[in-house]
Amino acid sequence: MKPSETTNFRLLPALAIAAAALFSCKAGPDIIRDNVENAEIQIGALMNASEEGDTIRIPSSFQDGKIVYVPTDDWVSGFFAGTLWYMYELTGDENWADHARKHTEVLDTIQYLTWHHDVGFMIYDSYGNGLRLKNIEGYKDVCVNTAKSLSTRFRPKAGVLQSWNTDRGWQAERGWECPVIIDNMMNLELLFKATEFSGDSTYAKIAISHADKTLENHFRPDWSCYHVVDYDLNTGEVRRKCTAQGYADESAWARGQAWALYGYAVAYRFTHDKKYLDLSEHVADFLFNSPTMPEDLVPYWDFNAPGIPDEPRDASSAAVIASGLYEMSYHTGNNEYKEKADKIIESLSTPAYRAAQGTNGGFILMHSVGSIPHGSSIDVPLNYADYYFLEALIRKQNIEKGLPPVK
Ligand code: GLY
């Protein structure tokens, strides 16, 4: 045996320990670093593609070998700007902030959009993150103006924000009067923030009214939730409970459950009203006790989809749930929520969900579902899956440094 081989042999136990340590570290800083390095390549490529030509385009997905771009009034238009802000937050590299700013400011007119409820997503993910990270002049005004626009959708009799208009598109064919979708919980953060920025309590009051009504009417005894609740505009009574994007009216559409878990954790953050945090915990119980939750904690697109296990997974739901769980672990002090979130992040970081570099059009994650009933964006990358995945990494990193997950 040559001397070097003898040495290597003696080192084997130490190497094994180092390898084990390396493996266990994968759950901590290493998995974050590895994902950031990967995102720099992927998101960098996607950013370059979206900036080719004279105008900044908004990438939303990658389908049939092409990047799909959306107009500024699409509900997903703020996520890519937000993704760039998160790249800045994760790397500290000013180049990301410069690009994030450009992608944010193409959304300038959205502050006046009043025909749907998703302006909370669109403006808080873009301008809101820019304001938080760079305190850019004028961004606060955009957030407050947007809150003003969103508030025009408040229906006092029912005490809710109307999610969709009923005079156009497929929504006009459902016989609804005032449809409210569980997703609407995600637009409340902007309202709470607008009250902080402006001192006008109207926005937070609307958010609280909406959260209370949704709590009252969207949830079933097992704490799963309906996708759509339709209200009578004159009496405020519930007219119907049903679905638009789930498998069935009585099923548990995965992203709807994710929005509920995350949305009520946010409502708790601003109000410290325990019933909101309890609600998020009930939703988590539903999710993790569901017989159809897969081992890797990346849900099927609907917990009641009839063909499980041969149904598409939805990585976007998993990413939203992980991010929400990190926030919940902080508010409750229950580390089990962090452990579950860590497990989701580990799953999403495997080649089963995370695309190989140079593929997937530059998006990070594969296997999300837009809307199966509408036959749109099935088993594809989606920009909001990447946005919440990076957000979850930031929250994980903050918690592991002993900081609050949300700054
Ligand atoms: N807010 C629409 C969706 O989650 O697909």
mmCIF file of C-alpha atoms and ligand atoms in Angstrom:
data_model
loop_
_atom_site.group_PDB
_atom_site.id
_atom_site.type_symbol
_atom_site.label_atom_id
_atom_site.label_comp_id
_atom_site.label_asym_id
_atom_site.label_seq_id
_atom_site.Cartn_x
_atom_site.Cartn_y
_atom_site.Cartn_z
ATOM 1 C CA MET A 1 0.000 0.000 0.000
ATOM 2 C CA LYS A 2 1.375 3.411 -0.906
ATOM 3 C CA PRO A 3 1.745 5.941 1.946
ATOM 4 C CA SER A 4 -0.942 8.190 0.534
ATOM 5 C CA GLU A 5 -3.453 5.342 0.444
ATOM 6 C CA THR A 6 -2.647 4.490 4.078
ATOM 7 C CA THR A 7 -3.290 8.126 5.009
ATOM 8 C CA ASN A 8 -6.583 8.175 3.151
ATOM 9 C CA PHE A 9 -7.679 4.997 4.899
ATOM 10 C CA ARG A 10 -6.944 6.521 8.301
ATOM 11 C CA LEU A 11 -8.902 9.588 7.354
ATOM 12 C CA LEU A 12 -12.029 7.665 6.432
ATOM 13 C CA PRO A 13 -13.909 8.085 9.745
ATOM 14 C CA ALA A 14 -13.153 11.828 9.736
ATOM 15 C CA LEU A 15 -14.299 12.062 6.154
ATOM 16 C CA ALA A 16 -17.491 10.241 7.035
ATOM 17 C CA ILE A 17 -18.171 12.723 9.839
ATOM 18 C CA ALA A 18 -17.422 15.646 7.531
ATOM 19 C CA ALA A 19 -19.735 14.182 4.897
ATOM 20 C CA ALA A 20 -22.482 13.718 7.487
ATOM 21 C CA ALA A 21 -21.974 17.293 8.672
ATOM 22 C CA LEU A 22 -22.119 18.473 5.088
ATOM 23 C CA PHE A 23 -25.312 16.502 4.575
ATOM 24 C CA SER A 24 -26.920 17.926 7.701
ATOM 25 C CA CYS A 25 -25.770 21.446 6.705
ATOM 26 C CA LYS A 26 -27.715 20.984 3.470
ATOM 27 C CA ALA A 27 -30.777 21.770 5.555
ATOM 28 C CA GLY A 28 -29.217 25.047 6.721
ATOM 29 C CA PRO A 29 -27.040 27.669 5.036
ATOM 30 C CA ASP A 30 -25.808 25.295 2.301
ATOM 31 C CA ILE A 31 -29.217 24.717 0.817
ATOM 32 C CA ILE A 32 -29.781 28.464 0.783
ATOM 33 C CA ARG A 33 -26.413 29.183 -0.837
ATOM 34 C CA ASP A 34 -26.900 26.426 -3.379
ATOM 35 C CA ASN A 35 -30.334 27.779 -4.313
ATOM 36 C CA VAL A 36 -29.088 31.347 -4.556
ATOM 37 C CA GLU A 37 -26.223 30.306 -6.851
ATOM 38 C CA ASN A 38 -28.675 28.402 -8.996
ATOM 39 C CA ALA A 39 -31.150 31.316 -9.046
ATOM 40 C CA GLU A 40 -28.419 33.736 -10.124
ATOM 41 C CA ILE A 41 -27.977 31.692 -13.291
ATOM 42 C CA GLN A 42 -31.644 30.961 -13.954
ATOM 43 C CA ILE A 43 -33.206 34.299 -13.050
ATOM 44 C CA GLY A 44 -30.289 36.111 -14.686
ATOM 45 C CA ALA A 45 -31.077 34.369 -17.981
ATOM 46 C CA LEU A 46 -34.784 35.092 -17.638
ATOM 47 C CA MET A 47 -34.084 38.734 -16.843
ATOM 48 C CA ASN A 48 -31.853 39.092 -19.895
ATOM 49 C CA ALA A 49 -34.505 37.531 -22.124
ATOM 50 C CA SER A 50 -37.217 39.801 -20.747
ATOM 51 C CA GLU A 51 -35.096 42.891 -21.393
ATOM 52 C CA GLU A 52 -34.275 42.055 -25.011
ATOM 53 C CA GLY A 53 -35.644 44.666 -27.401
ATOM 54 C CA ASP A 54 -37.013 48.100 -26.635
ATOM 55 C CA THR A 55 -39.410 47.335 -23.818
ATOM 56 C CA ILE A 56 -39.264 45.467 -20.547
ATOM 57 C CA ARG A 57 -41.510 42.416 -20.748
ATOM 58 C CA ILE A 58 -43.025 40.504 -17.839
ATOM 59 C CA PRO A 59 -42.233 36.774 -17.872
ATOM 60 C CA SER A 60 -44.897 34.575 -16.298
ATOM 61 C CA SER A 61 -44.200 31.029 -17.500
ATOM 62 C CA PHE A 62 -42.398 28.820 -19.991
ATOM 63 C CA GLN A 63 -44.609 26.748 -22.256
ATOM 64 C CA ASP A 64 -44.050 24.890 -25.538
ATOM 65 C CA GLY A 65 -40.425 26.004 -25.568
ATOM 66 C CA LYS A 66 -41.234 29.722 -25.230
ATOM 67 C CA ILE A 67 -41.275 32.231 -22.415
ATOM 68 C CA VAL A 68 -44.827 33.462 -21.844
ATOM 69 C CA TYR A 69 -45.079 37.207 -21.223
ATOM 70 C CA VAL A 70 -48.087 38.960 -19.681
ATOM 71 C CA PRO A 71 -49.475 42.511 -19.844
ATOM 72 C CA THR A 72 -49.140 44.809 -16.851
ATOM 73 C CA ASP A 73 -52.778 44.328 -15.787
ATOM 74 C CA ASP A 74 -52.412 40.545 -15.396
ATOM 75 C CA TRP A 75 -52.643 39.370 -11.772
ATOM 76 C CA VAL A 76 -49.109 37.888 -11.946
ATOM 77 C CA SER A 77 -47.414 41.029 -13.284
ATOM 78 C CA GLY A 78 -45.668 41.983 -10.012
ATOM 79 C CA PHE A 79 -43.999 38.679 -9.255
ATOM 80 C CA PHE A 80 -41.002 38.990 -11.550
ATOM 81 C CA ALA A 81 -40.093 42.446 -10.257
ATOM 82 C CA GLY A 82 -40.483 40.988 -6.764
ATOM 83 C CA THR A 83 -38.245 38.057 -7.688
ATOM 84 C CA LEU A 84 -35.533 40.509 -8.736
ATOM 85 C CA TRP A 85 -35.913 42.386 -5.439
ATOM 86 C CA TYR A 86 -35.513 39.078 -3.604
ATOM 87 C CA MET A 87 -32.376 38.326 -5.638
ATOM 88 C CA TYR A 88 -31.047 41.660 -4.427
ATOM 89 C CA GLU A 89 -31.981 40.814 -0.838
ATOM 90 C CA LEU A 90 -30.337 37.384 -1.066
ATOM 91 C CA THR A 91 -27.114 38.543 -2.742
ATOM 92 C CA GLY A 92 -26.656 42.214 -1.827
ATOM 93 C CA ASP A 93 -25.654 42.776 -5.457
ATOM 94 C CA GLU A 94 -26.788 46.245 -6.583
ATOM 95 C CA ASN A 95 -27.146 45.048 -10.166
ATOM 96 C CA TRP A 96 -30.267 43.090 -9.142
ATOM 97 C CA ALA A 97 -31.714 46.206 -7.510
ATOM 98 C CA ASP A 98 -31.133 48.257 -10.664
ATOM 99 C CA HIS A 99 -33.018 45.723 -12.765
ATOM 100 C CA ALA A 100 -35.696 45.228 -10.109
ATOM 101 C CA ARG A 101 -36.375 48.938 -10.202
ATOM 102 C CA LYS A 102 -36.862 48.910 -13.976
ATOM 103 C CA HIS A 103 -39.218 45.922 -13.780
ATOM 104 C CA THR A 104 -41.121 47.576 -10.938
ATOM 105 C CA GLU A 105 -41.670 50.884 -12.643
ATOM 106 C CA VAL A 106 -43.260 49.366 -15.770
ATOM 107 C CA LEU A 107 -46.202 48.733 -13.430
ATOM 108 C CA ASP A 108 -46.679 52.424 -12.713
ATOM 109 C CA THR A 109 -50.275 52.657 -13.977
ATOM 110 C CA ILE A 110 -51.491 49.703 -11.922
ATOM 111 C CA GLN A 111 -51.934 51.971 -8.908
ATOM 112 C CA TYR A 112 -55.113 53.214 -10.629
ATOM 113 C CA LEU A 113 -56.472 49.817 -11.676
ATOM 114 C CA THR A 114 -59.871 49.149 -10.105
ATOM 115 C CA TRP A 115 -61.391 46.328 -12.185
ATOM 116 C CA HIS A 116 -59.964 43.431 -10.170
ATOM 117 C CA HIS A 117 -58.630 42.807 -6.675
ATOM 118 C CA ASP A 118 -55.132 41.542 -7.427
ATOM 119 C CA VAL A 119 -53.434 44.933 -7.263
ATOM 120 C CA GLY A 120 -52.300 43.970 -3.769
ATOM 121 C CA PHE A 121 -50.146 41.179 -5.184
ATOM 122 C CA MET A 122 -49.037 43.255 -8.143
ATOM 123 C CA ILE A 123 -47.965 46.388 -6.325
ATOM 124 C CA TYR A 124 -46.863 45.075 -2.960
ATOM 125 C CA ASP A 125 -44.556 42.438 -4.499
ATOM 126 C CA SER A 126 -42.927 45.040 -6.747
ATOM 127 C CA TYR A 127 -43.142 48.556 -5.251
ATOM 128 C CA GLY A 128 -43.624 47.227 -1.714
ATOM 129 C CA ASN A 129 -40.402 45.225 -1.810
ATOM 130 C CA GLY A 130 -38.573 48.102 -3.501
ATOM 131 C CA LEU A 131 -39.721 50.431 -0.750
ATOM 132 C CA ARG A 132 -38.741 47.998 2.003
ATOM 133 C CA LEU A 133 -35.278 47.396 0.584
ATOM 134 C CA LYS A 134 -34.377 50.768 -0.930
ATOM 135 C CA ASN A 135 -36.859 53.300 0.430
ATOM 136 C CA ILE A 136 -37.259 54.747 -3.060
ATOM 137 C CA GLU A 137 -38.919 58.127 -3.281
ATOM 138 C CA GLY A 138 -42.491 57.944 -4.558
ATOM 139 C CA TYR A 139 -42.994 54.197 -3.920
ATOM 140 C CA LYS A 140 -44.988 54.865 -0.757
ATOM 141 C CA ASP A 141 -47.429 57.012 -2.745
ATOM 142 C CA VAL A 142 -47.856 54.230 -5.285
ATOM 143 C CA CYS A 143 -48.727 51.794 -2.491
ATOM 144 C CA VAL A 144 -51.251 54.192 -0.932
ATOM 145 C CA ASN A 145 -52.830 55.038 -4.296
ATOM 146 C CA THR A 146 -53.171 51.324 -4.986
ATOM 147 C CA ALA A 147 -54.828 50.778 -1.626
ATOM 148 C CA LYS A 148 -57.244 53.556 -2.545
ATOM 149 C CA SER A 149 -58.037 51.796 -5.835
ATOM 150 C CA LEU A 150 -58.486 48.436 -4.111
ATOM 151 C CA SER A 151 -60.768 50.018 -1.512
ATOM 152 C CA THR A 152 -63.214 50.993 -4.258
ATOM 153 C CA ARG A 153 -64.024 47.277 -4.381
ATOM 154 C CA PHE A 154 -65.226 47.202 -0.753
ATOM 155 C CA ARG A 155 -68.883 46.219 -0.524
ATOM 156 C CA PRO A 156 -70.133 47.496 2.852
ATOM 157 C CA LYS A 157 -73.291 45.352 3.083
ATOM 158 C CA ALA A 158 -71.268 42.152 2.789
ATOM 159 C CA GLY A 159 -68.184 43.631 4.483
ATOM 160 C CA VAL A 160 -65.816 42.258 1.831
ATOM 161 C CA LEU A 161 -63.710 43.309 -1.121
ATOM 162 C CA GLN A 162 -65.224 42.005 -4.340
ATOM 163 C CA SER A 163 -62.539 39.889 -6.033
ATOM 164 C CA TRP A 164 -63.778 39.678 -9.589
ATOM 165 C CA ASN A 165 -66.112 41.749 -11.717
ATOM 166 C CA THR A 166 -69.023 39.828 -13.172
ATOM 167 C CA ASP A 167 -69.475 41.729 -16.416
ATOM 168 C CA ARG A 168 -66.638 40.234 -18.433
ATOM 169 C CA GLY A 169 -64.769 37.046 -19.284
ATOM 170 C CA TRP A 170 -65.663 33.618 -17.949
ATOM 171 C CA GLN A 171 -66.657 35.161 -14.614
ATOM 172 C CA ALA A 172 -69.680 36.711 -16.349
ATOM 173 C CA GLU A 173 -71.009 33.217 -17.085
ATOM 174 C CA ARG A 174 -71.259 31.973 -13.499
ATOM 175 C CA GLY A 175 -74.279 33.948 -12.270
ATOM 176 C CA TRP A 176 -72.286 35.550 -9.448
ATOM 177 C CA GLU A 177 -73.079 38.934 -7.886
ATOM 178 C CA CYS A 178 -70.099 39.594 -5.624
ATOM 179 C CA PRO A 179 -67.576 36.748 -5.883
ATOM 180 C CA VAL A 180 -64.875 36.655 -3.243
ATOM 181 C CA ILE A 181 -62.030 34.196 -3.652
ATOM 182 C CA ILE A 182 -59.786 32.974 -0.865
ATOM 183 C CA ASP A 183 -56.830 34.367 -2.851
ATOM 184 C CA ASN A 184 -58.110 37.834 -1.904
ATOM 185 C CA MET A 185 -56.577 37.354 1.558
ATOM 186 C CA MET A 186 -53.221 37.946 -0.158
ATOM 187 C CA ASN A 187 -54.186 41.476 -1.141
ATOM 188 C CA LEU A 188 -54.685 42.629 2.445
ATOM 189 C CA GLU A 189 -50.983 43.151 3.230
ATOM 190 C CA LEU A 190 -50.990 46.178 0.935
ATOM 191 C CA LEU A 191 -53.986 47.635 2.805
ATOM 192 C CA PHE A 192 -52.365 47.172 6.222
ATOM 193 C CA LYS A 193 -49.171 48.752 4.898
ATOM 194 C CA ALA A 194 -51.079 51.660 3.359
ATOM 195 C CA THR A 195 -52.504 52.481 6.784
ATOM 196 C CA GLU A 196 -48.979 52.454 8.222
ATOM 197 C CA PHE A 197 -47.733 54.718 5.410
ATOM 198 C CA SER A 198 -50.630 57.172 5.346
ATOM 199 C CA GLY A 199 -51.996 57.118 8.886
ATOM 200 C CA ASP A 200 -55.449 56.539 7.374
ATOM 201 C CA SER A 201 -57.041 53.651 9.255
ATOM 202 C CA THR A 202 -59.682 53.076 6.546
ATOM 203 C CA TYR A 203 -57.469 50.595 4.691
ATOM 204 C CA ALA A 204 -56.716 48.427 7.727
ATOM 205 C CA LYS A 205 -60.404 48.492 8.729
ATOM 206 C CA ILE A 206 -61.380 47.196 5.302
ATOM 207 C CA ALA A 207 -58.708 44.494 5.548
ATOM 208 C CA ILE A 208 -59.986 43.394 8.966
ATOM 209 C CA SER A 209 -63.603 43.341 7.825
ATOM 210 C CA HIS A 210 -62.641 41.249 4.800
ATOM 211 C CA ALA A 211 -60.546 38.840 6.889
ATOM 212 C CA ASP A 212 -63.377 38.409 9.432
ATOM 213 C CA LYS A 213 -66.037 37.759 6.802
ATOM 214 C CA THR A 214 -63.783 35.335 4.983
ATOM 215 C CA LEU A 215 -63.098 33.526 8.226
ATOM 216 C CA GLU A 216 -66.837 33.292 8.834
ATOM 217 C CA ASN A 217 -67.858 32.079 5.402
ATOM 218 C CA HIS A 218 -64.995 30.443 3.500
ATOM 219 C CA PHE A 219 -64.081 27.607 5.872
ATOM 220 C CA ARG A 220 -65.551 24.161 6.341
ATOM 221 C CA PRO A 221 -65.696 22.264 9.644
ATOM 222 C CA ASP A 222 -62.424 20.469 8.733
ATOM 223 C CA TRP A 223 -60.764 23.905 8.098
ATOM 224 C CA SER A 224 -60.322 23.348 4.406
ATOM 225 C CA CYS A 225 -61.709 26.257 2.441
ATOM 226 C CA TYR A 226 -63.916 27.040 -0.499
ATOM 227 C CA HIS A 227 -62.371 28.840 -3.410
ATOM 228 C CA VAL A 228 -65.289 31.178 -4.152
ATOM 229 C CA VAL A 229 -68.000 32.615 -1.902
ATOM 230 C CA ASP A 230 -70.579 34.741 -3.680
ATOM 231 C CA TYR A 231 -72.372 37.456 -1.686
ATOM 232 C CA ASP A 232 -75.662 39.277 -2.239
ATOM 233 C CA LEU A 233 -74.771 42.919 -2.765
ATOM 234 C CA ASN A 234 -78.023 44.200 -1.232
ATOM 235 C CA THR A 235 -78.340 42.015 1.829
ATOM 236 C CA GLY A 236 -74.745 40.916 2.336
ATOM 237 C CA GLU A 237 -75.928 37.295 2.624
ATOM 238 C CA VAL A 238 -73.952 34.416 1.136
ATOM 239 C CA ARG A 239 -75.533 33.299 -2.137
ATOM 240 C CA ARG A 240 -73.296 30.353 -2.998
ATOM 241 C CA LYS A 241 -70.057 28.583 -2.116
ATOM 242 C CA CYS A 242 -68.201 26.980 -4.990
ATOM 243 C CA THR A 243 -64.983 26.734 -6.962
ATOM 244 C CA ALA A 244 -63.414 28.211 -10.070
ATOM 245 C CA GLN A 245 -59.961 26.652 -10.120
ATOM 246 C CA GLY A 246 -60.442 23.577 -7.940
ATOM 247 C CA TYR A 247 -61.644 20.093 -8.856
ATOM 248 C CA ALA A 248 -65.131 20.542 -7.374
ATOM 249 C CA ASP A 249 -67.167 22.964 -5.294
ATOM 250 C CA GLU A 250 -66.569 20.844 -2.181
ATOM 251 C CA SER A 251 -62.932 20.023 -2.865
ATOM 252 C CA ALA A 252 -59.805 21.586 -1.362
ATOM 253 C CA TRP A 253 -57.958 23.361 -4.170
ATOM 254 C CA ALA A 254 -54.309 23.304 -3.099
ATOM 255 C CA ARG A 255 -53.343 26.912 -3.841
ATOM 256 C CA GLY A 256 -56.501 28.149 -2.143
ATOM 257 C CA GLN A 257 -55.437 26.369 1.057
ATOM 258 C CA ALA A 258 -51.959 27.896 0.640
ATOM 259 C CA TRP A 259 -53.359 31.420 0.248
ATOM 260 C CA ALA A 260 -55.480 30.892 3.388
ATOM 261 C CA LEU A 261 -52.573 29.692 5.535
ATOM 262 C CA TYR A 262 -50.290 32.499 4.382
ATOM 263 C CA GLY A 263 -52.957 35.232 4.286
ATOM 264 C CA TYR A 264 -54.111 34.744 7.867
ATOM 265 C CA ALA A 265 -50.513 34.667 9.154
ATOM 266 C CA VAL A 266 -50.113 38.107 7.546
ATOM 267 C CA ALA A 267 -53.392 39.321 9.084
ATOM 268 C CA TYR A 268 -52.053 38.218 12.479
ATOM 269 C CA ARG A 269 -48.764 40.056 11.865
ATOM 270 C CA PHE A 270 -50.596 43.372 11.569
ATOM 271 C CA THR A 271 -53.374 42.903 14.124
ATOM 272 C CA HIS A 272 -52.079 40.404 16.711
ATOM 273 C CA ASP A 273 -55.617 39.038 16.709
ATOM 274 C CA LYS A 274 -55.150 35.457 17.837
ATOM 275 C CA LYS A 275 -58.104 34.118 15.844
ATOM 276 C CA TYR A 276 -56.177 34.773 12.624
ATOM 277 C CA LEU A 277 -53.133 32.834 13.766
ATOM 278 C CA ASP A 278 -55.395 30.043 15.028
ATOM 279 C CA LEU A 279 -56.929 29.907 11.563
ATOM 280 C CA SER A 280 -53.513 29.503 9.914
ATOM 281 C CA GLU A 281 -52.762 26.722 12.386
ATOM 282 C CA HIS A 282 -56.058 24.986 11.607
ATOM 283 C CA VAL A 283 -55.258 25.142 7.884
ATOM 284 C CA ALA A 284 -51.802 23.682 8.569
ATOM 285 C CA ASP A 285 -53.429 20.860 10.533
ATOM 286 C CA PHE A 286 -55.757 20.182 7.645
ATOM 287 C CA LEU A 287 -52.877 20.114 5.162
ATOM 288 C CA PHE A 288 -50.500 17.914 7.108
ATOM 289 C CA ASN A 289 -53.174 15.475 8.258
ATOM 290 C CA SER A 290 -54.655 15.133 4.812
ATOM 291 C CA PRO A 291 -54.383 11.558 3.506
ATOM 292 C CA THR A 292 -53.534 12.961 0.076
ATOM 293 C CA MET A 293 -50.628 15.155 1.183
ATOM 294 C CA PRO A 294 -47.612 13.467 -0.438
ATOM 295 C CA GLU A 295 -44.569 12.379 1.545
ATOM 296 C CA ASP A 296 -42.432 15.164 0.043
ATOM 297 C CA LEU A 297 -45.060 17.784 1.074
ATOM 298 C CA VAL A 298 -45.494 19.147 -2.451
ATOM 299 C CA PRO A 299 -49.295 18.970 -2.853
ATOM 300 C CA TYR A 300 -51.277 17.678 -5.763
ATOM 301 C CA TRP A 301 -53.137 20.561 -7.415
ATOM 302 C CA ASP A 302 -56.267 19.682 -5.433
ATOM 303 C CA PHE A 303 -56.403 17.563 -2.284
ATOM 304 C CA ASN A 304 -59.486 15.807 -3.697
ATOM 305 C CA ALA A 305 -58.319 15.420 -7.282
ATOM 306 C CA PRO A 306 -59.843 12.122 -8.407
ATOM 307 C CA GLY A 307 -56.778 10.568 -10.021
ATOM 308 C CA ILE A 308 -54.315 10.952 -7.132
ATOM 309 C CA PRO A 309 -51.494 9.776 -7.261
ATOM 310 C CA ASP A 310 -51.598 10.326 -11.040
ATOM 311 C CA GLU A 311 -52.434 14.013 -10.820
ATOM 312 C CA PRO A 312 -50.121 16.999 -11.336
ATOM 313 C CA ARG A 313 -48.342 18.423 -8.326
ATOM 314 C CA ASP A 314 -48.391 22.153 -7.707
ATOM 315 C CA ALA A 315 -44.978 23.499 -6.719
ATOM 316 C CA SER A 316 -46.436 27.006 -6.397
ATOM 317 C CA SER A 317 -48.694 25.874 -3.537
ATOM 318 C CA ALA A 318 -45.745 24.218 -1.841
ATOM 319 C CA ALA A 319 -43.664 27.405 -2.069
ATOM 320 C CA VAL A 320 -46.490 29.586 -0.670
ATOM 321 C CA ILE A 321 -47.095 27.110 2.162
ATOM 322 C CA ALA A 322 -43.370 26.988 3.033
ATOM 323 C CA SER A 323 -43.113 30.761 3.173
ATOM 324 C CA GLY A 324 -46.279 31.023 5.289
ATOM 325 C CA LEU A 325 -45.057 28.299 7.658
ATOM 326 C CA TYR A 326 -41.811 30.191 8.343
ATOM 327 C CA GLU A 327 -43.869 33.196 9.384
ATOM 328 C CA MET A 328 -46.140 30.983 11.512
ATOM 329 C CA SER A 329 -43.166 29.369 13.252
ATOM 330 C CA TYR A 330 -42.081 32.831 14.375
ATOM 331 C CA HIS A 331 -45.511 33.942 15.620
ATOM 332 C CA THR A 332 -46.299 30.671 17.408
ATOM 333 C CA GLY A 333 -42.791 29.740 18.577
ATOM 334 C CA ASN A 334 -43.580 26.234 17.258
ATOM 335 C CA ASN A 335 -40.509 24.888 15.492
ATOM 336 C CA GLU A 336 -42.538 22.113 13.862
ATOM 337 C CA TYR A 337 -43.763 24.647 11.328
ATOM 338 C CA LYS A 338 -40.183 25.492 10.437
ATOM 339 C CA GLU A 339 -39.338 21.800 10.144
ATOM 340 C CA LYS A 340 -42.212 21.290 7.725
ATOM 341 C CA ALA A 341 -41.180 24.354 5.728
ATOM 342 C CA ASP A 342 -37.573 23.112 5.627
ATOM 343 C CA LYS A 343 -38.800 19.789 4.301
ATOM 344 C CA ILE A 344 -40.754 21.526 1.537
ATOM 345 C CA ILE A 345 -37.698 23.591 0.611
ATOM 346 C CA GLU A 346 -35.575 20.429 0.508
ATOM 347 C CA SER A 347 -38.111 18.749 -1.778
ATOM 348 C CA LEU A 348 -38.354 21.741 -4.099
ATOM 349 C CA SER A 349 -34.547 21.888 -4.256
ATOM 350 C CA THR A 350 -34.264 18.391 -5.714
ATOM 351 C CA PRO A 351 -34.151 17.704 -9.457
ATOM 352 C CA ALA A 352 -37.751 16.477 -9.173
ATOM 353 C CA TYR A 353 -38.873 20.118 -8.993
ATOM 354 C CA ARG A 354 -35.846 22.372 -9.509
ATOM 355 C CA ALA A 355 -34.928 22.716 -13.138
ATOM 356 C CA ALA A 356 -31.435 21.986 -14.427
ATOM 357 C CA GLN A 357 -29.486 25.147 -15.165
ATOM 358 C CA GLY A 358 -30.031 26.454 -18.670
ATOM 359 C CA THR A 359 -33.469 24.809 -18.957
ATOM 360 C CA ASN A 360 -37.045 25.753 -18.014
ATOM 361 C CA GLY A 361 -36.754 29.132 -19.771
ATOM 362 C CA GLY A 362 -34.774 30.426 -16.794
ATOM 363 C CA PHE A 363 -37.506 29.770 -14.217
ATOM 364 C CA ILE A 364 -36.300 28.044 -11.074
ATOM 365 C CA LEU A 365 -39.090 25.576 -10.378
ATOM 366 C CA MET A 366 -40.949 23.183 -12.649
ATOM 367 C CA HIS A 367 -44.353 21.560 -12.049
ATOM 368 C CA SER A 368 -46.876 24.193 -11.083
ATOM 369 C CA VAL A 369 -50.520 24.381 -12.046
ATOM 370 C CA GLY A 370 -52.388 27.521 -13.069
ATOM 371 C CA SER A 371 -55.955 26.327 -13.575
ATOM 372 C CA ILE A 372 -56.953 22.830 -14.629
ATOM 373 C CA PRO A 373 -60.682 23.646 -15.082
ATOM 374 C CA HIS A 374 -59.655 26.398 -17.504
ATOM 375 C CA GLY A 375 -57.086 24.170 -19.196
ATOM 376 C CA SER A 376 -54.426 26.777 -18.616
ATOM 377 C CA SER A 377 -50.809 26.507 -17.420
ATOM 378 C CA ILE A 378 -50.819 22.875 -16.328
ATOM 379 C CA ASP A 379 -47.583 21.341 -15.037
ATOM 380 C CA VAL A 380 -45.406 24.286 -16.039
ATOM 381 C CA PRO A 381 -43.120 26.819 -14.359
ATOM 382 C CA LEU A 382 -44.969 29.862 -12.964
ATOM 383 C CA ASN A 383 -43.402 33.110 -11.831
ATOM 384 C CA TYR A 384 -45.188 33.107 -8.490
ATOM 385 C CA ALA A 385 -43.774 29.685 -7.596
ATOM 386 C CA ASP A 386 -40.274 31.154 -7.958
ATOM 387 C CA TYR A 387 -41.244 34.331 -6.089
ATOM 388 C CA TYR A 388 -42.524 32.489 -3.015
ATOM 389 C CA PHE A 389 -39.662 29.982 -3.172
ATOM 390 C CA LEU A 390 -37.092 32.794 -2.924
ATOM 391 C CA GLU A 391 -39.181 34.510 -0.260
ATOM 392 C CA ALA A 392 -39.204 31.276 1.752
ATOM 393 C CA LEU A 393 -35.398 31.073 1.458
ATOM 394 C CA ILE A 394 -35.093 34.629 2.806
ATOM 395 C CA ARG A 395 -37.389 33.824 5.712
ATOM 396 C CA LYS A 396 -35.493 30.615 6.456
ATOM 397 C CA GLN A 397 -32.211 32.511 6.385
ATOM 398 C CA ASN A 398 -33.539 35.212 8.709
ATOM 399 C CA ILE A 399 -34.851 32.684 11.223
ATOM 400 C CA GLU A 400 -31.563 30.761 11.190
ATOM 401 C CA LYS A 401 -29.720 34.005 11.924
ATOM 402 C CA GLY A 402 -32.035 34.647 14.878
ATOM 403 C CA LEU A 403 -33.928 37.420 13.076
ATOM 404 C CA PRO A 404 -37.681 37.784 12.482
ATOM 405 C CA PRO A 405 -38.532 36.061 9.178
ATOM 406 C CA VAL A 406 -40.319 39.096 7.786
ATOM 407 C CA LYS A 407 -38.510 42.436 7.911
HETATM 408 N N1 GLY B 1 -54.984 34.066 -7.754
HETATM 409 C C1 GLY B 1 -55.126 33.137 -8.782
HETATM 410 C C2 GLY B 1 -54.441 31.855 -8.552
HETATM 411 O O1 GLY B 1 -53.978 31.551 -7.485
HETATM 412 O O2 GLY B 1 -54.360 31.109 -9.504
#
